[in-house]
Amino acid sequence: MDAQDKDEAKGPVLHIVVVGFHHKKGCQVEFSYPPLVPDAEHDSGLLPEEWRYLPFLALPDGAHNYQEDTVFFHLPPLSAEQKCVYGVSCYRQIEAKTLKVRQADVTRETVQKSVCVLSRVPLYGLLQAKLQLITHAYFEEKDFSQISILKELYEHMNGSLRGSSVEGSQVYLGLSPRDLILHFQHKVQSVMFYVSPVNRLVGALMTVLSLFPGLVEHGLVDSSHYRPQSSVSEELSLTSESGSGADEFVSVSVTDLRLNPELLLNHFQVGSLDTRTFHSIKPILFKCSSDSNFLKPPSRTSPDSESDWETLDPGVLDELKDHAETPEVFESPSGTPITSQPLSGAGGITPGLVSGLEEDQYGLPLAIFTKGYLCLPYMALQQHHLLSDVSIRGFVAGATNILFRQQRHLSDAIVEVEEARIQTQDLELRRALSLTTADLRFVDYLVKHVTENRDDVFLDGTGWEGGDEWIRAQFTLYLHSLLASALHQDNERLLADYGAPFITAWRMTHNYRVWISNKHPGMTHITAGHPFQGQYSVADVKLRLSHSVQNSERGKKIGNAMMTTSRSVVQTGRPSVRGV
């Protein structure tokens, strides 16, 4: 029995952990089962060095402003055999006077604690649903020394989830792209978002990632490879100098952004998706990297040396590509877009030759979060140094602390949800992320299907069209079509519908070169061309105008003025004219 089979036999849950806030020591681990450090006591509070940020991730910034909340986070592996560790934490606070047993160190009026599950599989929503019930019961005891319920939780989860596959709808439980589209529609620009509480943040970020086929299930295993800082003093120096200039950090220049449009986020301070929802695909595909060192196809995905972090040399990929057959060329059909049904026959999952990830027959998931690219659904303030760590080549991260927003030079883009504003410094990056006419048609198609026929509150969201799985099927089709079009590198007409600046930038990325280097049998059945390609029409002009009005500062002002005038006409029967 190999290591993977042994892990599956043990069950998906590694530890149950309780994190509390101490009035003098701050966030600290109060209980763990099994102990986080072998041979330690359950209440020792000892942590592996690689997990030193666990207390700050489990009890996030600003948690005291809410009675309860939930956060998802990722921890680095503890060994070469281990992969990303997925954390789900349920936070609650109660009044200290209600406790049946009040310990001596409880000196404040409220008690704040989180109950966490550390898992080897990314079942975020499923673990959250079970954990919320147990957390509520644990607090209802009014005696936090009663830990038997936590041990029972560990045994129950491993018993009920043992052998559970990370395929299927259970992976996406609680991650609803439909809710995001309904809420934001055409209001928000491209990518990542800013707001509280943290549950909205991590839920939206993971929902965006769930639109990429196979990414949540198989594409995050190497997404948390980072090294903690060596001393607390380094962390303190970062937080105390939050107002310092760019010279205090390894900043990203405009030239770097052009060559490495990396992914737009670094401040996904809460999430969501708009009718440009789908446009979140584009920035995440933007995973470029420097091409300096030669690297052989990896036999494992966990790098041990600095050179292992370097991206694959184009020569290696070209050599592999020579052995792959070129899929048959298909003519793009005319007529209505193919967006009604999900693609069937996904085939089995096999280890990718170059990516090291478990891939389907289409070569998905793309190798986005590998080779020094991080995915951190929540980033604690104590992890701020990762923004300027030279070994970290790019990341998608969520944060609730304003410090991340102040350090603008360390991120490619910052998006604030409440203001519906995305801040990007680089003009070429903006061009690459702009929606084409075909993209706008696709987004408008999604919004109309999600928002129409919502009169029956009992049946709302239960049908196929407009539902969560339907939305993911549309994004799957979009990505499959994009990849099929990318195989026809000399056909500018096919690629123009996706945006020439975007295609140019994407071809420079690591994930593109890994994908294009190998044969993917399923692609022979995919028709190249944008699903919403077609002749430009008057409807497209209206759609473009509407999009521009909703996504520019000047357009928003005009829209507000029109709304004010409309209200005046409705109320008085005539427009409100000043100065006449």
Coordinates of C-alpha atoms in Angstrom, one line a residue:
M1 CA 0.0 0.0 0.0
D2 CA 1.5 3.3 -1.1
A3 CA 1.4 6.6 0.9
Q4 CA -1.7 7.8 -0.9
D5 CA -3.6 4.7 -0.2
K6 CA -2.6 4.9 3.5
D7 CA -3.8 8.5 3.7
E8 CA -7.2 7.5 2.1
A9 CA -7.5 4.6 4.6
K10 CA -7.0 7.1 7.5
G11 CA -9.6 9.5 6.2
P12 CA -9.4 13.0 4.8
V13 CA -9.3 14.9 8.2
L14 CA -5.8 15.5 9.6
H15 CA -6.6 17.5 12.8
I16 CA -9.3 19.2 14.7
V17 CA -8.0 22.4 16.2
V18 CA -9.3 25.0 18.6
V19 CA -7.8 28.5 18.4
G20 CA -8.6 31.1 21.0
F21 CA -7.7 34.8 21.6
H22 CA -5.7 35.4 24.8
H23 CA -5.7 38.9 26.2
K24 CA -1.9 38.9 26.5
K25 CA -0.7 36.3 24.1
G26 CA -3.0 37.0 21.2
C27 CA -4.2 34.2 18.9
Q28 CA -3.0 30.8 20.1
V29 CA -3.8 27.1 19.6
E30 CA -5.6 25.8 22.7
F31 CA -6.4 22.2 21.6
S32 CA -5.6 19.9 18.8
Y33 CA -6.6 16.3 18.1
P34 CA -4.5 14.5 17.2
P35 CA -1.7 16.8 18.5
L36 CA -0.2 19.0 15.8
V37 CA 3.3 17.9 17.0
P38 CA 3.8 14.2 17.5
D39 CA 4.1 13.0 21.1
A40 CA 2.9 16.4 22.4
E41 CA -0.2 16.9 24.6
H42 CA -3.5 17.9 23.1
D43 CA -3.4 21.2 25.0
S44 CA 0.3 21.9 24.5
G45 CA -0.2 24.6 21.9
L46 CA 2.9 23.5 20.0
L47 CA 2.9 24.1 16.3
P48 CA 5.1 22.8 13.4
E49 CA 7.2 25.7 12.2
E50 CA 5.6 25.5 8.7
W51 CA 2.2 26.2 10.3
R52 CA 3.1 29.0 12.6
Y53 CA 0.5 31.2 10.9
L54 CA -2.3 28.8 11.7
P55 CA -3.7 30.8 14.7
F56 CA -3.9 34.0 12.7
L57 CA -5.6 32.3 9.7
A58 CA -8.2 30.5 11.9
L59 CA -9.0 33.7 13.8
P60 CA -8.9 36.3 11.1
D61 CA -8.6 40.1 11.4
G62 CA -11.8 41.9 12.3
A63 CA -13.4 38.7 13.5
H64 CA -14.4 40.4 16.8
N65 CA -16.9 42.6 14.7
Y66 CA -19.0 39.5 14.0
Q67 CA -20.8 37.0 16.3
E68 CA -19.8 34.2 14.0
D69 CA -18.0 33.7 10.7
T70 CA -16.2 31.1 8.5
V71 CA -12.9 31.2 6.8
F72 CA -11.1 28.9 4.3
F73 CA -7.3 28.9 4.2
H74 CA -4.3 26.9 2.9
L75 CA -1.3 25.6 4.8
P76 CA 2.0 24.4 3.4
P77 CA 2.8 20.7 3.4
L78 CA 4.9 19.3 6.3
S79 CA 6.8 16.8 4.1
A80 CA 7.7 16.0 0.5
E81 CA 5.0 13.4 0.3
Q82 CA 2.3 15.7 1.5
K83 CA 0.4 18.2 -0.5
C84 CA -1.5 21.4 0.3
V85 CA -3.4 21.2 3.6
Y86 CA -6.9 22.7 3.3
G87 CA -8.3 24.5 6.4
V88 CA -11.9 25.4 7.3
S89 CA -12.4 27.4 10.5
C90 CA -15.7 28.4 12.2
Y91 CA -15.4 31.4 14.5
R92 CA -17.8 32.4 17.3
Q93 CA -17.8 34.7 20.3
I94 CA -20.0 34.7 23.4
E95 CA -20.3 36.7 26.6
A96 CA -17.9 35.6 29.3
K97 CA -20.7 35.9 31.9
T98 CA -22.7 33.1 30.3
L99 CA -19.9 30.5 30.8
K100 CA -20.6 27.7 33.3
V101 CA -16.9 27.2 33.9
R102 CA -14.9 30.5 33.6
Q103 CA -11.1 29.9 33.5
A104 CA -8.7 32.3 35.2
D105 CA -7.3 33.7 31.9
V106 CA -10.8 34.9 30.8
T107 CA -10.5 38.6 31.7
R108 CA -12.6 40.2 28.9
E109 CA -16.3 40.5 28.5
T110 CA -16.4 38.2 25.5
V111 CA -14.7 34.9 24.6
Q112 CA -13.5 34.4 21.0
K113 CA -12.6 31.0 19.6
S114 CA -12.5 29.1 16.3
V115 CA -12.9 25.4 15.7
C116 CA -10.9 24.3 12.7
V117 CA -10.7 21.3 10.5
L118 CA -7.4 20.6 8.6
S119 CA -8.0 18.3 5.7
R120 CA -6.0 16.7 2.9
V121 CA -8.9 17.2 0.4
P122 CA -10.6 20.4 -0.7
L123 CA -14.1 19.8 0.5
Y124 CA -14.6 23.4 1.8
G125 CA -18.4 23.7 1.8
L126 CA -19.0 20.1 3.0
L127 CA -16.6 20.5 5.9
Q128 CA -18.1 23.9 6.7
A129 CA -21.6 22.5 7.0
K130 CA -20.6 19.8 9.4
L131 CA -18.2 22.1 11.4
Q132 CA -20.8 24.9 11.9
L133 CA -23.1 22.4 13.7
I134 CA -20.4 21.1 16.0
T135 CA -19.0 24.6 16.7
H136 CA -22.5 25.7 17.8
A137 CA -22.8 22.6 20.0
Y138 CA -19.4 23.2 21.5
F139 CA -20.2 26.8 22.5
E140 CA -23.6 25.7 23.8
E141 CA -21.8 23.6 26.4
K142 CA -20.6 26.9 28.0
D143 CA -17.6 24.9 29.2
F144 CA -14.6 24.8 26.7
S145 CA -12.9 22.0 28.7
Q146 CA -15.5 19.6 27.3
I147 CA -13.5 18.3 24.4
S148 CA -15.1 15.0 23.8
I149 CA -17.4 16.4 21.2
L150 CA -14.3 17.5 19.2
K151 CA -12.7 14.1 19.3
E152 CA -16.1 12.6 18.2
L153 CA -16.1 15.1 15.3
Y154 CA -12.7 13.9 14.1
E155 CA -13.8 10.2 14.2
H156 CA -17.2 11.0 12.6
M157 CA -15.7 13.0 9.7
N158 CA -13.1 10.4 8.9
G159 CA -15.6 7.7 9.1
S160 CA -18.2 9.3 7.0
L161 CA -15.9 10.9 4.4
R162 CA -13.3 8.1 4.1
G163 CA -12.9 7.1 0.5
S164 CA -14.9 10.2 -0.6
S165 CA -13.9 11.3 -4.1
V166 CA -13.1 14.9 -4.7
E167 CA -15.2 14.7 -7.9
G168 CA -18.7 15.8 -8.3
S169 CA -21.1 18.3 -6.8
Q170 CA -19.9 17.9 -3.2
V171 CA -16.7 19.7 -4.0
Y172 CA -18.7 22.8 -5.0
L173 CA -21.1 22.8 -2.0
G174 CA -21.5 26.4 -0.9
L175 CA -19.7 27.8 -3.9
S176 CA -22.5 29.4 -6.0
P177 CA -21.6 31.4 -9.1
R178 CA -25.3 32.0 -9.5
D179 CA -25.6 34.0 -6.3
L180 CA -22.6 36.1 -7.3
I181 CA -24.0 36.8 -10.8
L182 CA -27.3 37.7 -9.3
H183 CA -25.7 40.1 -6.8
F184 CA -23.2 41.9 -8.9
Q185 CA -24.4 41.5 -12.5
H186 CA -22.8 44.3 -14.6
K187 CA -21.7 46.4 -11.7
V188 CA -18.2 45.1 -11.1
Q189 CA -15.0 45.1 -13.2
S190 CA -12.9 42.2 -14.0
V191 CA -11.3 40.3 -11.2
M192 CA -11.0 40.4 -7.5
F193 CA -12.9 42.1 -4.8
Y194 CA -12.7 43.8 -1.4
V195 CA -15.2 43.6 1.5
S196 CA -16.1 42.0 4.9
P197 CA -16.9 39.6 6.5
V198 CA -14.2 37.1 5.6
N199 CA -16.7 34.4 4.7
R200 CA -17.9 36.4 1.7
L201 CA -14.3 36.9 0.8
V202 CA -13.2 33.3 0.8
G203 CA -16.5 32.1 -0.6
A204 CA -16.2 34.4 -3.6
L205 CA -12.6 33.7 -4.3
M206 CA -13.2 29.9 -4.3
T207 CA -16.3 30.3 -6.4
V208 CA -14.3 32.1 -9.1
L209 CA -11.7 29.3 -9.0
S210 CA -14.5 26.7 -9.2
L211 CA -15.3 28.0 -12.7
F212 CA -12.1 26.5 -14.0
P213 CA -12.6 22.8 -14.7
G214 CA -10.8 20.6 -12.2
L215 CA -8.9 23.4 -10.6
V216 CA -10.5 23.1 -7.1
E217 CA -10.4 19.3 -7.2
H218 CA -6.9 18.7 -8.6
G219 CA -5.2 22.0 -9.3
L220 CA -4.5 23.4 -5.8
V221 CA -2.2 20.6 -4.5
D222 CA 0.9 22.7 -4.9
S223 CA -0.7 26.1 -4.2
S224 CA 0.6 26.7 -0.7
H225 CA 4.4 26.0 -1.0
Y226 CA 5.9 28.9 1.0
R227 CA 8.3 29.3 3.8
P228 CA 7.4 31.2 7.0
Q229 CA 9.5 34.1 8.2
S230 CA 12.4 33.1 10.4
S231 CA 11.6 35.5 13.2
V232 CA 8.7 37.5 14.7
S233 CA 10.8 40.7 14.6
E234 CA 10.7 40.6 10.8
E235 CA 6.9 40.5 11.0
L236 CA 6.8 43.4 13.4
S237 CA 9.1 45.5 11.2
L238 CA 6.7 45.0 8.3
T239 CA 3.6 46.1 10.2
S240 CA 5.3 49.0 11.9
E241 CA 6.6 50.3 8.6
S242 CA 3.3 50.0 6.7
G243 CA 3.6 53.5 5.5
S244 CA 7.1 53.1 4.0
G245 CA 7.8 53.5 0.4
A246 CA 8.3 51.0 -2.4
D247 CA 12.1 50.9 -1.7
E248 CA 11.3 48.8 1.4
F249 CA 10.0 46.0 -0.7
V250 CA 10.7 44.1 -4.0
S251 CA 8.3 46.1 -6.1
V252 CA 6.8 45.1 -9.4
S253 CA 7.7 47.4 -12.3
V254 CA 5.6 48.2 -15.3
T255 CA 8.0 46.2 -17.4
D256 CA 7.6 43.2 -15.1
L257 CA 3.8 43.6 -15.4
R258 CA 4.0 43.6 -19.1
L259 CA 6.0 40.4 -19.2
N260 CA 4.3 38.9 -16.1
P261 CA 0.7 40.1 -15.8
E262 CA 0.4 37.5 -13.1
L263 CA -2.9 37.3 -11.6
L264 CA -4.6 40.2 -10.5
L265 CA -5.5 39.9 -7.0
N266 CA -3.2 40.2 -4.1
H267 CA -6.1 41.8 -2.4
F268 CA -9.1 39.7 -3.3
Q269 CA -10.6 41.3 -0.3
V270 CA -13.8 39.7 -0.9
G271 CA -15.4 38.4 -3.5
S272 CA -17.6 38.1 -6.3
L273 CA -18.1 37.9 -9.8
D274 CA -20.1 40.0 -12.2
T275 CA -21.4 39.6 -15.6
R276 CA -17.8 40.1 -16.4
T277 CA -17.7 37.2 -14.1
F278 CA -16.3 35.1 -16.8
H279 CA -13.5 37.6 -17.2
S280 CA -12.0 36.3 -14.0
I281 CA -10.8 33.5 -16.2
K282 CA -8.5 35.7 -18.1
P283 CA -6.5 37.2 -15.3
I284 CA -6.0 33.8 -13.6
L285 CA -4.7 32.4 -16.9
F286 CA -2.1 35.2 -16.8
K287 CA 0.6 33.2 -15.0
C288 CA 3.8 34.3 -16.6
S289 CA 7.3 33.7 -15.4
S290 CA 10.9 34.3 -16.1
D291 CA 12.6 31.9 -18.5
S292 CA 16.1 31.7 -17.3
N293 CA 16.9 28.2 -16.1
F294 CA 16.5 24.8 -17.8
L295 CA 14.2 22.4 -16.1
K296 CA 13.5 18.8 -16.9
P297 CA 9.9 17.5 -16.6
P298 CA 9.4 17.0 -12.9
S299 CA 8.9 13.5 -11.4
R300 CA 7.2 15.3 -8.4
T301 CA 5.5 18.6 -7.9
S302 CA 7.0 19.5 -4.5
P303 CA 10.3 21.4 -5.3
D304 CA 13.2 20.9 -3.0
S305 CA 15.7 23.4 -4.3
E306 CA 15.5 27.0 -5.6
S307 CA 16.2 25.9 -9.2
D308 CA 13.2 23.7 -9.1
W309 CA 11.0 26.7 -8.9
E310 CA 12.0 27.9 -12.3
T311 CA 9.5 27.5 -15.1
L312 CA 9.9 24.9 -17.8
D313 CA 12.3 25.9 -20.6
P314 CA 10.6 26.3 -23.9
G315 CA 13.0 23.9 -25.5
V316 CA 11.9 21.1 -23.2
L317 CA 8.3 21.8 -24.0
D318 CA 8.9 22.0 -27.7
E319 CA 10.7 18.6 -27.6
L320 CA 7.7 17.1 -25.9
K321 CA 5.3 18.8 -28.3
D322 CA 7.1 17.1 -31.2
H323 CA 5.9 13.8 -30.0
A324 CA 2.3 14.9 -29.7
E325 CA -0.2 14.6 -32.6
T326 CA -1.8 17.8 -33.7
P327 CA -5.6 17.6 -33.4
E328 CA -7.7 17.8 -36.5
V329 CA -8.6 21.3 -37.7
F330 CA -12.3 22.1 -37.4
E331 CA -14.2 24.8 -39.1
S332 CA -16.1 27.1 -36.8
P333 CA -19.8 26.7 -37.3
S334 CA -22.2 29.5 -37.9
G335 CA -25.5 30.1 -36.2
T336 CA -26.4 29.9 -32.5
P337 CA -23.7 29.5 -29.9
I338 CA -23.1 26.0 -28.4
T339 CA -23.9 26.7 -24.8
S340 CA -26.9 24.6 -23.9
Q341 CA -25.4 21.4 -22.5
P342 CA -22.3 20.4 -20.6
L343 CA -19.7 18.4 -22.4
S344 CA -19.9 14.7 -21.8
G345 CA -17.3 12.0 -21.8
A346 CA -14.8 13.7 -19.6
G347 CA -12.8 10.5 -19.4
G348 CA -10.5 9.4 -16.7
I349 CA -8.1 11.3 -14.6
T350 CA -4.4 10.6 -15.2
P351 CA -1.1 12.2 -13.9
G352 CA 0.0 15.0 -16.2
L353 CA 3.4 14.3 -17.9
V354 CA 4.6 17.9 -17.4
S355 CA 2.3 19.6 -14.9
G356 CA 2.5 16.8 -12.3
L357 CA -1.3 17.4 -11.6
E358 CA -4.1 14.9 -12.1
E359 CA -5.5 15.9 -15.5
D360 CA -8.5 15.0 -17.6
Q361 CA -8.4 14.2 -21.4
Y362 CA -8.5 17.9 -22.1
G363 CA -5.3 18.7 -20.1
L364 CA -7.3 20.3 -17.3
P365 CA -6.8 21.7 -14.8
L366 CA -4.3 24.1 -16.1
A367 CA -1.0 24.3 -14.2
I368 CA -1.8 27.7 -12.7
F369 CA -0.9 27.2 -9.0
T370 CA 2.4 25.5 -9.4
K371 CA 6.1 26.5 -9.5
G372 CA 5.9 29.2 -6.9
Y373 CA 2.4 30.5 -7.6
L374 CA 0.2 30.6 -4.5
C375 CA -3.5 30.4 -3.9
L376 CA -4.4 31.7 -0.4
P377 CA -8.1 32.1 0.1
Y378 CA -7.3 34.1 3.2
M379 CA -3.9 35.8 3.9
A380 CA -3.2 36.9 7.5
L381 CA -1.3 40.1 8.2
Q382 CA 1.6 38.0 9.5
Q383 CA 2.0 36.6 6.0
H384 CA 2.5 40.1 4.5
H385 CA 6.1 39.3 3.7
L386 CA 4.9 36.8 1.0
L387 CA 4.0 39.8 -1.2
S388 CA 7.7 40.7 -1.6
D389 CA 9.2 37.2 -1.2
V390 CA 11.5 36.7 -4.3
S391 CA 10.6 32.9 -4.3
I392 CA 6.9 33.7 -4.7
R393 CA 6.3 34.3 -8.4
G394 CA 2.6 35.2 -8.2
F395 CA -0.5 34.6 -6.2
V396 CA -4.2 34.9 -5.7
A397 CA -5.0 35.9 -2.2
G398 CA -7.7 37.3 0.0
A399 CA -7.2 39.8 2.8
T400 CA -9.3 41.9 5.1
N401 CA -6.5 44.1 6.6
I402 CA -6.2 47.6 5.1
L403 CA -2.4 47.2 5.0
F404 CA -2.7 45.0 1.9
R405 CA -4.5 47.8 0.1
Q406 CA -2.0 50.4 1.1
Q407 CA 0.9 48.5 -0.4
R408 CA -0.3 49.0 -3.9
H409 CA 3.1 48.6 -5.5
L410 CA 3.2 44.9 -4.4
S411 CA 0.1 43.9 -6.4
D412 CA -0.9 44.0 -10.1
A413 CA -4.4 44.9 -9.3
I414 CA -6.6 45.7 -6.3
V415 CA -10.4 45.4 -6.6
E416 CA -12.8 46.9 -4.1
V417 CA -16.3 45.4 -4.3
E418 CA -18.4 48.0 -2.6
E419 CA -17.1 50.7 -4.8
A420 CA -17.2 48.4 -7.9
R421 CA -13.7 49.5 -8.7
I422 CA -10.6 47.8 -9.9
Q423 CA -7.2 49.5 -9.7
T424 CA -4.5 48.6 -12.2
Q425 CA -1.4 50.6 -12.8
D426 CA -0.4 49.1 -16.1
L427 CA -2.2 50.1 -19.3
E428 CA -1.2 46.9 -21.2
L429 CA -2.7 44.8 -18.4
R430 CA -6.0 46.8 -18.7
R431 CA -6.0 46.2 -22.5
A432 CA -5.4 42.4 -22.0
L433 CA -8.3 42.2 -19.5
S434 CA -10.8 44.2 -21.6
L435 CA -13.8 42.2 -22.9
T436 CA -14.3 41.7 -26.6
T437 CA -17.7 41.9 -28.3
A438 CA -17.9 38.1 -28.2
D439 CA -17.1 38.1 -24.5
L440 CA -19.8 40.6 -23.8
R441 CA -22.3 38.5 -25.6
F442 CA -21.3 35.5 -23.5
V443 CA -21.6 37.5 -20.2
D444 CA -24.9 39.0 -21.2
Y445 CA -26.2 35.5 -22.1
L446 CA -25.3 34.3 -18.6
V447 CA -26.9 37.2 -16.8
K448 CA -30.2 36.9 -18.7
H449 CA -30.5 33.2 -18.0
V450 CA -29.7 33.6 -14.4
T451 CA -32.0 36.6 -13.7
E452 CA -35.1 35.7 -15.8
N453 CA -38.0 33.7 -14.7
R454 CA -37.4 34.1 -11.0
D455 CA -41.0 34.6 -9.9
D456 CA -41.4 31.3 -8.1
V457 CA -39.5 31.5 -4.8
F458 CA -39.8 27.8 -4.2
L459 CA -38.5 26.6 -7.6
D460 CA -36.0 29.4 -8.0
G461 CA -32.5 28.0 -8.8
T462 CA -33.7 24.4 -9.0
G463 CA -33.8 24.1 -12.8
W464 CA -30.9 23.4 -15.1
E465 CA -30.6 26.6 -17.1
G466 CA -29.4 29.4 -14.9
G467 CA -28.3 27.1 -12.1
D468 CA -24.8 26.7 -10.6
E469 CA -23.9 23.6 -12.6
W470 CA -25.3 25.2 -15.8
I471 CA -23.0 28.2 -15.2
R472 CA -20.0 26.0 -14.7
A473 CA -20.9 24.1 -17.9
Q474 CA -20.8 27.4 -19.8
F475 CA -17.4 28.3 -18.5
T476 CA -16.1 24.8 -19.3
L477 CA -17.3 25.3 -22.8
Y478 CA -15.7 28.7 -23.0
L479 CA -12.3 27.4 -21.8
H480 CA -12.4 24.3 -24.0
S481 CA -13.1 26.6 -27.0
L482 CA -10.3 28.9 -26.0
L483 CA -7.9 26.0 -25.8
A484 CA -9.0 24.6 -29.1
S485 CA -8.6 28.0 -30.7
A486 CA -5.1 28.3 -29.2
L487 CA -4.0 25.2 -31.2
H488 CA -4.6 27.2 -34.4
Q489 CA -1.9 29.7 -33.8
D490 CA -1.9 31.1 -37.3
N491 CA -5.7 31.7 -37.4
E492 CA -5.9 35.3 -36.2
R493 CA -9.7 35.4 -36.9
L494 CA -10.3 32.6 -34.4
L495 CA -8.2 34.2 -31.7
A496 CA -9.4 37.8 -32.3
D497 CA -12.7 37.1 -30.5
Y498 CA -10.8 36.4 -27.3
G499 CA -8.7 39.6 -27.5
A500 CA -5.3 39.8 -29.2
P501 CA -3.6 41.4 -26.2
F502 CA -4.9 38.6 -23.9
I503 CA -3.9 35.8 -26.2
T504 CA -0.4 37.4 -26.6
A505 CA 0.0 37.6 -22.8
W506 CA -1.4 34.2 -22.1
R507 CA 1.0 32.5 -24.6
M508 CA 3.9 33.8 -22.4
T509 CA 2.6 32.1 -19.3
H510 CA 3.8 28.9 -17.7
N511 CA 0.4 27.3 -17.7
Y512 CA 0.0 27.8 -21.4
R513 CA 3.4 26.4 -22.3
V514 CA 2.8 23.3 -20.1
W515 CA -0.6 22.7 -21.7
I516 CA 0.5 23.2 -25.3
S517 CA 3.5 20.9 -24.8
N518 CA 1.5 17.8 -24.5
K519 CA -1.2 15.9 -26.5
H520 CA -4.8 16.0 -25.1
P521 CA -7.0 13.5 -26.8
G522 CA -10.3 15.2 -25.8
M523 CA -9.4 18.3 -27.8
T524 CA -10.0 16.5 -31.1
H525 CA -13.7 16.7 -30.3
I526 CA -13.8 20.4 -29.5
T527 CA -14.7 23.0 -32.1
A528 CA -12.3 25.9 -32.3
G529 CA -13.7 29.4 -32.2
H530 CA -15.5 31.6 -29.6
P531 CA -18.9 30.2 -28.6
F532 CA -20.4 33.7 -29.3
Q533 CA -18.5 34.6 -32.5
G534 CA -20.5 36.4 -35.1
Q535 CA -21.0 39.6 -37.1
Y536 CA -21.1 42.9 -35.4
S537 CA -24.7 44.3 -35.0
V538 CA -26.7 47.2 -33.5
A539 CA -27.3 45.0 -30.4
D540 CA -23.6 44.8 -29.9
V541 CA -23.3 48.6 -30.0
K542 CA -26.0 48.8 -27.3
L543 CA -24.3 46.1 -25.2
R544 CA -20.9 47.8 -25.5
L545 CA -22.4 51.2 -24.5
S546 CA -24.2 49.7 -21.5
H547 CA -21.0 47.9 -20.4
S548 CA -19.0 51.1 -20.7
V549 CA -21.5 53.2 -18.8
Q550 CA -21.6 50.7 -15.9
N551 CA -17.8 50.2 -15.7
S552 CA -16.4 53.7 -15.9
E553 CA -16.4 56.5 -13.4
R554 CA -17.9 58.9 -15.9
G555 CA -20.4 56.4 -17.0
K556 CA -21.6 55.8 -13.5
K557 CA -22.1 59.6 -13.0
I558 CA -24.2 59.7 -16.2
G559 CA -26.2 56.7 -15.1
N560 CA -26.9 58.2 -11.7
A561 CA -28.0 61.4 -13.3
M562 CA -30.3 59.5 -15.6
M563 CA -31.8 57.6 -12.7
T564 CA -32.4 60.9 -10.8
T565 CA -34.1 62.4 -13.8
S566 CA -36.2 59.3 -14.3
R567 CA -37.4 59.4 -10.7
S568 CA -38.3 63.1 -11.1
V569 CA -40.4 62.3 -14.2
V570 CA -42.2 59.5 -12.4
Q571 CA -43.0 61.7 -9.4
T572 CA -43.8 65.0 -11.1
G573 CA -44.6 64.1 -14.7
R574 CA -41.8 66.3 -16.0
P575 CA -38.0 66.3 -15.9
S576 CA -36.2 68.3 -13.2
V577 CA -34.3 71.1 -14.8
R578 CA -32.2 73.5 -12.8
G579 CA -31.2 76.9 -13.8
V580 CA -34.1 77.4 -16.3

